[in-house]
Short mmCIF file of C-alpha atoms (C1' of nucleotides) in Angstrom, two decimals:
data_model
loop_
_atom_site.label_atom_id
_atom_site.label_comp_id
_atom_site.label_asym_id
_atom_site.label_seq_id
_atom_site.Cartn_x
_atom_site.Cartn_y
_atom_site.Cartn_z
CA MET S 4 41.05 -32.43 10.05
CA PRO S 5 39.62 -32.78 13.42
CA ARG S 6 41.36 -32.50 16.44
CA VAL S 7 40.96 -31.32 19.93
CA LEU S 8 40.28 -27.87 20.50
CA SER S 9 41.97 -25.79 23.31
CA SER S 10 39.93 -22.86 23.64
CA GLU S 11 42.94 -20.41 22.84
CA ASP S 12 42.02 -22.43 18.93
CA VAL S 13 38.86 -21.33 19.33
CA GLU S 14 39.16 -17.83 20.25
CA ALA S 15 42.48 -18.50 17.31
CA PHE S 16 40.06 -19.57 15.06
CA ARG S 17 36.94 -16.39 16.14
CA ALA S 18 40.18 -14.11 15.58
CA ARG S 19 40.90 -15.13 12.02
CA LEU S 20 37.70 -15.40 11.55
CA CYS S 21 36.52 -11.62 12.82
CA GLU S 22 39.82 -10.64 10.89
CA ALA S 23 38.77 -11.99 7.72
CA ALA S 24 35.16 -10.46 8.04
CA GLN S 25 36.62 -7.09 8.54
CA THR S 26 39.13 -7.22 5.39
CA LEU S 27 36.06 -8.46 3.70
CA PHE S 28 33.70 -5.51 5.22
CA ALA S 29 36.15 -3.23 4.22
CA GLU S 30 36.66 -4.66 0.22
CA ARG S 31 33.52 -5.12 -0.44
CA GLY S 32 31.11 -2.99 1.92
CA ILE S 33 28.85 -5.38 4.42
CA GLU S 34 26.34 -6.73 3.22
CA ALA S 35 28.13 -7.55 0.30
CA VAL S 36 29.55 -10.14 2.07
CA THR S 37 27.88 -13.42 2.45
CA MET S 38 28.66 -16.61 4.76
CA ARG S 39 30.45 -18.75 1.43
CA GLU S 40 32.25 -15.80 1.26
CA LEU S 41 33.77 -15.32 4.40
CA ALA S 42 34.27 -19.21 5.07
CA GLN S 43 36.43 -19.73 1.39
CA ALA S 44 38.57 -16.66 3.26
CA LEU S 45 39.63 -18.81 5.79
CA GLY S 46 39.73 -22.40 3.24
CA VAL S 47 37.66 -23.57 5.20
CA SER S 48 33.99 -25.16 4.43
CA PRO S 49 30.79 -23.11 4.27
CA MET S 50 29.38 -24.49 8.00
CA THR S 51 32.25 -24.36 9.96
CA PRO S 52 32.20 -20.89 10.40
CA TYR S 53 28.83 -22.28 12.56
CA ARG S 54 30.75 -24.20 14.92
CA TYR S 55 32.68 -21.11 16.41
CA PHE S 56 29.56 -18.65 15.95
CA LYS S 57 25.64 -19.07 16.56
CA ASP S 58 24.92 -17.26 13.36
CA LYS S 59 25.98 -13.86 11.33
CA ASP S 60 25.03 -11.35 13.73
CA ALA S 61 26.84 -12.79 16.18
CA ILE S 62 29.99 -12.64 14.24
CA LEU S 63 28.32 -9.26 12.84
CA ALA S 64 28.27 -8.18 16.94
CA ALA S 65 31.82 -9.61 17.58
CA VAL S 66 32.85 -7.61 14.39
CA ARG S 67 31.27 -4.54 15.95
CA ALA S 68 33.37 -5.39 19.19
CA ALA S 69 36.16 -5.74 18.14
CA ALA S 70 35.81 -2.48 15.92
CA PHE S 71 35.03 -0.63 19.17
CA ALA S 72 37.67 -1.76 21.12
CA ARG S 73 40.21 -0.59 18.67
CA PHE S 74 38.33 2.86 18.63
CA ALA S 75 38.50 3.43 22.11
CA ALA S 76 42.50 1.98 22.32
CA ARG S 77 43.61 4.80 18.91
CA LEU S 78 41.02 7.43 21.21
CA GLU S 79 43.18 5.76 24.67
CA ALA S 80 46.14 6.41 23.21
CA ALA S 81 46.05 10.27 21.81
CA MET S 82 44.98 11.25 25.45
CA ALA S 83 48.24 9.71 26.65
CA GLN S 84 50.18 11.88 24.70
CA PRO S 85 51.68 14.61 28.13
CA ALA S 86 49.76 18.20 27.11
CA ASP S 87 47.02 20.02 28.62
CA PRO S 88 44.02 18.42 28.91
CA LEU S 89 42.41 20.53 25.97
CA HIS S 90 45.28 19.65 23.57
CA ARG S 91 44.41 16.29 24.84
CA SER S 92 40.90 16.68 24.13
CA ARG S 93 41.97 18.32 20.39
CA ASN S 94 44.12 15.68 19.79
CA ALA S 95 41.29 12.75 20.97
CA GLY S 96 39.08 14.38 18.26
CA GLN S 97 41.75 13.96 15.86
CA ALA S 98 42.41 10.60 16.78
CA TYR S 99 38.19 9.96 16.19
CA VAL S 100 38.26 11.61 12.76
CA ASP S 101 40.98 9.62 11.40
CA PHE S 102 39.45 6.45 12.58
CA ALA S 103 36.61 7.49 10.89
CA LEU S 104 37.37 8.31 7.96
CA ALA S 105 39.95 5.39 8.10
CA GLU S 106 37.96 2.93 8.50
CA PRO S 107 34.58 4.24 7.15
CA GLN S 108 33.17 1.11 6.57
CA ALA S 109 34.57 -0.13 10.42
CA TYR S 110 33.05 3.10 11.79
CA ARG S 111 29.57 2.48 9.52
CA LEU S 112 29.17 -1.07 11.25
CA MET S 113 29.37 0.79 14.80
CA PHE S 114 26.94 3.23 14.54
CA ASP S 115 24.35 1.80 11.68
CA LEU S 116 21.01 1.39 12.55
CA SER S 117 21.50 -2.06 11.26
CA GLN S 118 20.57 -4.13 13.66
CA PRO S 119 19.34 -3.40 17.60
CA THR S 120 21.08 -7.00 18.38
CA GLU S 121 22.38 -4.62 21.15
CA GLY S 122 21.08 -6.00 23.70
CA ASP S 123 22.35 -9.56 23.14
CA TYR S 124 25.90 -9.92 23.07
CA PRO S 125 27.56 -8.51 26.59
CA GLU S 126 30.94 -8.16 24.48
CA LEU S 127 29.96 -5.89 23.00
CA GLN S 128 27.87 -3.69 25.36
CA GLY S 129 31.13 -3.51 27.23
CA ALA S 130 33.10 -2.33 24.50
CA ILE S 131 30.74 0.19 23.74
CA VAL S 132 31.12 1.11 26.66
CA ARG S 133 34.21 1.73 26.83
CA ALA S 134 34.22 3.73 23.96
CA ARG S 135 31.82 6.10 25.71
CA ARG S 136 33.09 6.22 28.89
CA THR S 137 36.86 7.87 26.88
CA MET S 138 34.23 10.46 25.47
CA THR S 139 34.22 12.30 29.07
CA VAL S 140 37.16 11.38 30.40
CA HIS S 141 38.39 14.14 28.60
CA VAL S 142 36.14 16.99 30.27
CA GLU S 143 36.75 15.38 33.14
CA ALA S 144 40.15 16.24 32.96
CA MET S 145 39.71 19.68 31.61
CA ILE S 146 37.14 20.27 34.33
CA GLN S 147 39.51 19.11 37.11
CA ALA S 148 42.40 21.48 35.30
CA GLY S 149 39.85 24.16 35.55
CA GLN S 150 39.17 24.86 32.13
CA LEU S 151 35.95 24.59 32.21
CA GLU S 152 32.96 23.69 34.67
CA GLY S 153 29.49 21.78 33.98
CA ASP S 154 28.50 17.87 34.01
CA ALA S 155 31.62 16.22 32.81
CA GLU S 156 28.89 13.36 30.72
CA LEU S 157 26.51 15.86 29.26
CA ILE S 158 29.53 18.15 27.78
CA GLY S 159 31.12 15.16 27.00
CA HIS S 160 27.62 13.59 25.05
CA LEU S 161 28.01 17.64 23.00
CA PHE S 162 31.11 16.34 21.95
CA TRP S 163 30.67 13.57 20.70
CA SER S 164 27.28 14.81 18.96
CA VAL S 165 29.02 16.84 16.80
CA LEU S 166 31.69 14.34 15.69
CA HIS S 167 29.30 12.14 15.24
CA GLY S 168 27.62 14.50 13.08
CA MET S 169 29.64 15.72 10.70
CA LEU S 170 31.25 12.44 10.37
CA MET S 171 28.01 10.68 9.24
CA LEU S 172 26.90 13.23 6.88
CA GLN S 173 30.27 13.22 5.23
CA LEU S 174 30.42 9.45 5.11
CA THR S 175 26.80 9.36 3.49
CA GLY S 176 27.07 12.35 1.18
CA LYS S 177 25.25 14.61 2.56
CA LEU S 178 27.31 17.32 2.94
CA ALA S 179 26.51 20.03 0.56
CA PRO S 180 29.58 19.59 -2.31
CA THR S 181 30.77 23.13 -1.11
CA ILE S 182 32.02 22.34 1.81
CA ASP S 183 34.60 21.44 2.68
CA PRO S 184 34.81 19.31 5.55
CA ALA S 185 37.97 20.30 7.57
CA LYS S 186 36.62 23.87 7.85
CA LEU S 187 33.28 23.06 9.66
CA ARG S 188 35.77 20.40 12.09
CA THR S 189 37.47 24.01 12.55
CA LEU S 190 34.27 25.97 13.05
CA ALA S 191 32.05 23.61 15.62
CA SER S 192 36.22 23.14 17.10
CA GLN S 193 36.06 27.12 18.26
CA THR S 194 32.27 27.27 18.66
CA LEU S 195 32.38 23.95 21.26
CA VAL S 196 35.56 26.22 23.16
CA ARG S 197 33.47 29.58 22.87
CA GLY S 198 30.22 27.88 23.83
CA LEU S 199 31.48 26.39 26.58
CA GLY S 200 33.77 28.95 27.98
CA ILE S 201 36.73 27.09 27.27
CA VAL S 202 39.85 28.52 28.97
CA THR S 203 42.43 28.63 26.20
CA PRO S 204 46.41 27.98 27.64
CA MET B 4 -7.80 -6.94 -14.72
CA PRO B 5 -5.31 -5.07 -17.30
CA ARG B 6 -6.90 -1.90 -18.64
CA VAL B 7 -4.43 0.95 -20.75
CA LEU B 8 -3.43 2.71 -17.85
CA SER B 9 -2.68 6.33 -17.88
CA SER B 10 0.64 8.71 -16.61
CA GLU B 11 -1.60 9.75 -13.54
CA ASP B 12 -2.43 5.49 -12.69
CA VAL B 13 1.11 4.40 -13.14
CA GLU B 14 2.12 7.51 -10.41
CA ALA B 15 -0.92 6.85 -8.17
CA PHE B 16 0.16 3.53 -8.48
CA ARG B 17 2.98 4.03 -7.18
CA ALA B 18 2.70 6.43 -4.51
CA ARG B 19 0.24 3.59 -2.86
CA LEU B 20 2.94 1.51 -3.07
CA CYS B 21 5.22 3.99 -1.98
CA GLU B 22 2.99 4.94 0.95
CA ALA B 23 2.43 1.00 2.06
CA ALA B 24 6.44 0.43 2.13
CA GLN B 25 6.68 3.12 4.62
CA THR B 26 4.11 2.00 7.12
CA LEU B 27 5.31 -1.52 6.52
CA PHE B 28 9.13 -0.32 7.26
CA ALA B 29 7.84 1.90 10.19
CA GLU B 30 6.27 -1.78 11.71
CA ARG B 31 8.38 -3.80 10.94
CA GLY B 32 11.79 -2.49 10.42
CA ILE B 33 13.17 -1.95 7.11
CA GLU B 34 15.03 -4.92 5.87
CA ALA B 35 12.08 -6.99 7.35
CA VAL B 36 9.82 -6.23 4.36
CA THR B 37 9.27 -8.69 1.13
CA MET B 38 9.19 -7.32 -2.28
CA ARG B 39 6.35 -10.75 -1.53
CA GLU B 40 4.97 -8.74 0.88
CA LEU B 41 4.51 -5.17 -0.11
CA ALA B 42 2.51 -6.21 -2.98
CA GLN B 43 0.94 -8.60 -0.71
CA ALA B 44 -0.77 -5.26 1.06
CA LEU B 45 -1.86 -3.49 -2.25
CA GLY B 46 -3.37 -6.76 -2.79
CA VAL B 47 -1.41 -7.96 -6.55
CA SER B 48 1.03 -10.52 -6.76
CA PRO B 49 4.30 -10.84 -6.17
CA MET B 50 5.55 -9.18 -9.93
CA THR B 51 3.60 -6.73 -10.12
CA PRO B 52 5.66 -4.06 -8.18
CA TYR B 53 7.88 -4.55 -10.72
CA ARG B 54 6.26 -3.21 -13.57
CA TYR B 55 6.33 -0.08 -11.56
CA PHE B 56 9.58 0.20 -10.08
CA LYS B 57 13.21 -1.54 -11.69
CA ASP B 58 13.69 -3.19 -8.25
CA LYS B 59 13.76 -2.68 -4.41
CA ASP B 60 16.72 -0.46 -4.50
CA ALA B 61 14.52 1.69 -6.98
CA ILE B 62 11.34 1.37 -4.21
CA LEU B 63 14.22 2.21 -1.70
CA ALA B 64 14.90 5.07 -3.26
CA ALA B 65 10.99 6.68 -3.84
CA VAL B 66 10.42 5.68 -0.54
CA ARG B 67 13.73 7.97 0.74
CA ALA B 68 12.88 10.48 -1.39
CA ALA B 69 9.43 10.71 -0.48
CA ALA B 70 10.48 11.00 3.78
CA PHE B 71 12.82 14.07 2.56
CA ALA B 72 10.30 15.70 0.78
CA ARG B 73 8.07 15.21 3.84
CA PHE B 74 11.22 16.21 6.40
CA ALA B 75 11.63 19.86 4.44
CA ALA B 76 8.59 20.54 4.67
CA ARG B 77 8.32 20.12 8.12
CA LEU B 78 11.44 22.34 8.34
CA GLU B 79 9.91 24.77 6.17
CA ALA B 80 6.36 25.05 8.08
CA ALA B 81 8.10 25.14 11.30
CA MET B 82 10.00 28.07 9.82
CA ALA B 83 7.27 29.89 7.98
CA GLN B 84 5.74 30.81 11.81
CA PRO B 85 5.84 34.66 12.44
CA ALA B 86 8.73 35.45 14.96
CA ASP B 87 12.52 36.23 15.13
CA PRO B 88 14.82 35.10 13.07
CA LEU B 89 16.51 33.58 16.04
CA HIS B 90 13.16 31.65 16.97
CA ARG B 91 12.48 30.79 13.52
CA SER B 92 15.48 28.61 13.97
CA ARG B 93 14.63 27.55 17.25
CA ASN B 94 11.00 26.07 15.97
CA ALA B 95 12.94 24.26 13.02
CA GLY B 96 15.20 22.37 15.20
CA GLN B 97 12.54 21.22 17.12
CA ALA B 98 10.48 20.42 14.43
CA TYR B 99 13.71 18.46 12.98
CA VAL B 100 14.03 16.86 16.01
CA ASP B 101 10.06 15.71 16.01
CA PHE B 102 10.42 14.50 12.68
CA ALA B 103 13.21 12.03 13.91
CA LEU B 104 11.89 11.04 16.80
CA ALA B 105 8.35 10.25 15.02
CA GLU B 106 9.47 8.49 12.06
CA PRO B 107 12.49 6.87 12.89
CA GLN B 108 12.70 4.55 10.40
CA ALA B 109 12.19 7.08 7.90
CA TYR B 110 15.13 9.16 9.04
CA ARG B 111 16.98 6.12 9.37
CA LEU B 112 16.26 5.16 5.40
CA MET B 113 17.23 8.87 5.10
CA PHE B 114 20.68 8.89 6.53
CA ASP B 115 21.86 5.20 6.99
CA LEU B 116 25.03 4.33 5.12
CA SER B 117 22.42 1.19 3.66
CA GLN B 118 23.17 1.74 0.31
CA PRO B 119 25.23 4.55 -1.90
CA THR B 120 22.16 4.48 -3.84
CA GLU B 121 22.25 8.38 -4.21
CA GLY B 122 24.06 9.36 -7.81
CA ASP B 123 21.22 7.44 -9.45
CA TYR B 124 17.57 8.83 -8.83
CA PRO B 125 17.73 12.90 -9.73
CA GLU B 126 14.30 12.39 -8.00
CA LEU B 127 16.05 11.07 -4.80
CA GLN B 128 19.17 13.97 -5.23
CA GLY B 129 16.21 16.75 -5.68
CA ALA B 130 15.17 15.99 -2.00
CA ILE B 131 18.39 16.02 -0.39
CA VAL B 132 19.14 19.61 -1.72
CA ARG B 133 15.56 20.82 -1.06
CA ALA B 134 15.95 19.54 2.89
CA ARG B 135 19.95 20.68 2.98
CA ARG B 136 18.85 24.30 1.93
CA THR B 137 16.45 24.51 4.07
CA MET B 138 19.73 23.92 7.11
CA THR B 139 21.34 27.27 6.02
CA VAL B 140 17.94 29.50 5.24
CA HIS B 141 17.28 30.66 8.92
CA VAL B 142 20.61 31.24 9.39
CA GLU B 143 20.83 33.22 6.53
CA ALA B 144 17.71 35.17 8.18
CA MET B 145 19.53 35.54 11.68
CA ILE B 146 22.67 36.74 9.64
CA GLN B 147 20.59 39.40 7.58
CA ALA B 148 18.75 40.24 11.22
CA GLY B 149 22.32 41.17 12.24
CA GLN B 150 22.04 38.58 15.03
CA LEU B 151 25.05 36.58 13.71
CA GLU B 152 27.85 36.66 11.68
CA GLY B 153 29.29 34.29 9.13
CA ASP B 154 29.79 31.98 6.37
CA ALA B 155 25.74 30.78 6.36
CA GLU B 156 25.70 27.68 4.91
CA LEU B 157 28.96 26.29 6.31
CA ILE B 158 27.36 27.55 9.63
CA GLY B 159 23.66 25.92 8.81
CA HIS B 160 25.74 22.64 7.96
CA LEU B 161 26.99 22.98 11.92
CA PHE B 162 23.80 22.95 13.61
CA TRP B 163 22.58 20.38 11.13
CA SER B 164 25.14 18.53 12.68
CA VAL B 165 25.00 18.55 15.82
CA LEU B 166 20.72 17.71 15.40
CA HIS B 167 22.24 14.77 13.47
CA GLY B 168 24.35 13.82 15.81
CA MET B 169 22.52 13.71 19.31
CA LEU B 170 19.64 12.46 16.53
CA MET B 171 22.21 9.18 15.76
CA LEU B 172 23.12 8.55 18.99
CA GLN B 173 19.98 8.43 20.37
CA LEU B 174 18.22 6.44 17.91
CA THR B 175 20.86 3.61 17.85
CA GLY B 176 21.01 3.49 21.78
CA LYS B 177 24.61 4.93 22.40
CA LEU B 178 23.86 7.57 24.92
CA ALA B 179 24.60 6.75 28.12
CA PRO B 180 21.04 5.63 30.49
CA THR B 181 22.46 8.74 32.32
CA ILE B 182 22.18 10.90 29.79
CA ASP B 183 18.70 13.35 29.25
CA PRO B 184 18.05 13.45 25.48
CA ALA B 185 16.16 16.56 25.87
CA LYS B 186 18.86 18.10 28.58
CA LEU B 187 21.47 17.30 25.79
CA ARG B 188 19.89 19.19 23.51
CA THR B 189 19.39 22.19 25.70
CA LEU B 190 22.86 22.58 26.44
CA ALA B 191 23.48 22.28 22.89
CA SER B 192 21.72 24.74 21.49
CA GLN B 193 22.80 27.28 24.30
CA THR B 194 26.54 26.25 23.34
CA LEU B 195 25.70 26.71 19.74
CA VAL B 196 23.92 30.17 20.96
CA ARG B 197 26.75 31.13 22.73
CA GLY B 198 29.63 29.81 20.78
CA LEU B 199 28.45 31.64 17.32
CA GLY B 200 28.14 34.86 19.09
CA ILE B 201 24.32 34.95 18.27
CA VAL B 202 22.62 38.20 19.29
CA THR B 203 19.33 37.05 21.59
CA PRO B 204 16.45 39.70 21.53
"C1'" DC V 28 -18.44 -7.96 -34.49
"C1'" DA V 29 -14.59 -11.58 -35.08
"C1'" DA V 30 -10.00 -11.80 -34.98
"C1'" DC V 31 -5.91 -9.77 -33.60
"C1'" DA V 32 -2.19 -7.13 -31.46
"C1'" DT V 33 -0.96 -5.11 -27.26
"C1'" DA V 34 0.01 -4.45 -22.57
"C1'" DA V 35 -1.28 -5.60 -17.80
"C1'" DA V 36 -0.79 -8.78 -14.69
"C1'" DT V 37 0.18 -13.41 -13.38
"C1'" DT V 38 2.58 -17.93 -13.07
"C1'" DT V 39 6.28 -20.40 -13.22
"C1'" DA V 40 11.70 -20.53 -12.36
"C1'" DC V 41 16.06 -19.59 -10.81
"C1'" DA V 42 20.14 -18.44 -8.29
"C1'" DT V 43 21.99 -17.10 -3.82
"C1'" DC V 44 21.47 -16.50 0.77
"C1'" DG V 45 21.19 -17.81 5.98
"C1'" DT V 46 20.69 -21.94 8.43
"C1'" DA V 47 19.35 -27.23 10.02
"C1'" DA V 48 20.41 -31.97 9.54
"C1'" DA V 49 22.53 -35.55 9.16
"C1'" DC V 50 27.01 -37.71 8.02
"C1'" DA V 51 32.11 -38.45 8.02
"C1'" DA V 52 36.46 -38.26 9.95
"C1'" DT V 53 39.38 -37.70 14.14
"C1'" DC V 54 40.89 -38.63 18.45
"C1'" DA V 55 40.71 -39.60 23.87
"C1'" DT V 56 39.83 -42.95 26.70
"C1'" DC V 57 38.78 -47.90 28.41
"C1'" DG P 1 41.22 -51.76 19.86
"C1'" DA P 2 36.05 -50.80 20.30
"C1'" DT P 3 34.00 -47.00 21.67
"C1'" DG P 4 32.02 -42.79 22.65
"C1'" DA P 5 32.18 -37.48 22.08
"C1'" DT P 6 34.16 -33.59 18.80
"C1'" DT P 7 35.38 -31.14 14.82
"C1'" DG P 8 34.23 -30.72 10.03
"C1'" DT P 9 31.49 -31.09 6.01
"C1'" DT P 10 28.40 -32.98 2.34
"C1'" DT P 11 23.56 -32.48 1.91
"C1'" DA P 12 18.81 -30.51 1.68
"C1'" DC P 13 15.73 -27.09 3.15
"C1'" DG P 14 12.98 -22.43 2.99
"C1'" DA P 15 13.24 -17.67 1.94
"C1'" DT P 16 14.39 -13.55 -1.12
"C1'" DG P 17 14.78 -11.21 -5.03
"C1'" DT P 18 13.98 -11.11 -9.94
"C1'" DA P 19 14.00 -12.97 -15.29
"C1'" DA P 20 11.39 -15.64 -18.21
"C1'" DA P 21 6.98 -17.02 -19.28
"C1'" DT P 22 2.50 -17.14 -19.94
"C1'" DT P 23 -2.47 -15.48 -19.37
"C1'" DT P 24 -5.78 -12.70 -19.42
"C1'" DA P 25 -8.57 -8.37 -20.96
"C1'" DT P 26 -7.97 -4.53 -23.43
"C1'" DG P 27 -8.49 -1.01 -27.47
"C1'" DT P 28 -7.91 -1.73 -32.77
"C1'" DT P 29 -9.23 -2.62 -36.99
"C1'" DG P 30 -10.51 -5.76 -41.47
#
DNA sequence: CAACATAAATTTACATCGTAAACAATCATC
DNA sequence: GATGATTGTTTACGATGTAAATTTATGTTG
């Protein structure tokens, strides 16, 4: 049933496809999902998705970009709560952990070394930049509040590294069975606060 | 040219295959390597590898186990240098970074979320345990030397998380272009030393 | 030593995947 | 209403992982 498509229709189909892909990824794992399945989930014939995306990589990139956007939105929402900068940082950290544990497949898609399809796909690039920006904003707030001093971007990346490392080890099942991830996160938090000389209000 | 194979021959072939796989992985990336290529690299017909490994996953697991073993050996060698515990920790951290940057494909294979083929393959499990053990030994040494107090395993996992997080972000190209990875590592080290109250000699 | 059994390796074959190319069906425009 | 473009489908192809059949070479036995 072909019709003339407005660009809104195109966007709508793309969005539906991304959503279906995300759902299937979460259910069956990323590489278990095939183009044919995806088309079937949308009720179209196997080749139809190719009218809206160049290839599978392009779909992956779009789903990744959407995941980064959702991720950034969560962090921004957590930091929007009124509180002193240190507490807002804690909230953001909690939101980070919540996201990764609630949507491990999305987190994996975002941070796996699977494909270096980064450079292409400017939409994806933008989503990453936005998410990364969030990582340093809260540090700048603490610095401005006099709770901390130093290079905000560098310190932001340190927070990020600690969170990312703990979560990746947890998600990949690399933590020792005796390790309680929550305790590890508490220790990490306390250690960073002390180590960076953050003034606790 | 079939012959009766001793179990040493079998092991030798497996080792050759793993080595070839590792080389090809490093060259062309992991998922770009095909069973047929692998067989060709060994000068055998495409199906021969299946006489020595159940399937491709089994080969992946064997290469992963070998990578973990090499990794653990490097860390252990770095810590075997005579020095006070804190310096041995630093050496181990440097060895960790060196390994990941020198063999990014191996590091990726070890820590990607690609397949949860962990549970099967006891050989792999053992290699991981050995590598993980290394991560806490140096902390125990510092505690015994009175340079630090706390839960050695938990603190070991904190060190591990920070290193792993920084390296993964670097290897996946997620660090901001303005970030110097070496500076980030320096900040991380200083922050952990201060935050954990490590007594510097 | 000749015939055979068995283990090793190869060849053939197949299902599945991503996707290119050919085709069909619908609508906008003249 | 004929025509050309746009959307969707069908068909087809090469590549991949691997199962099954087949060949080849060795060690064993009468």
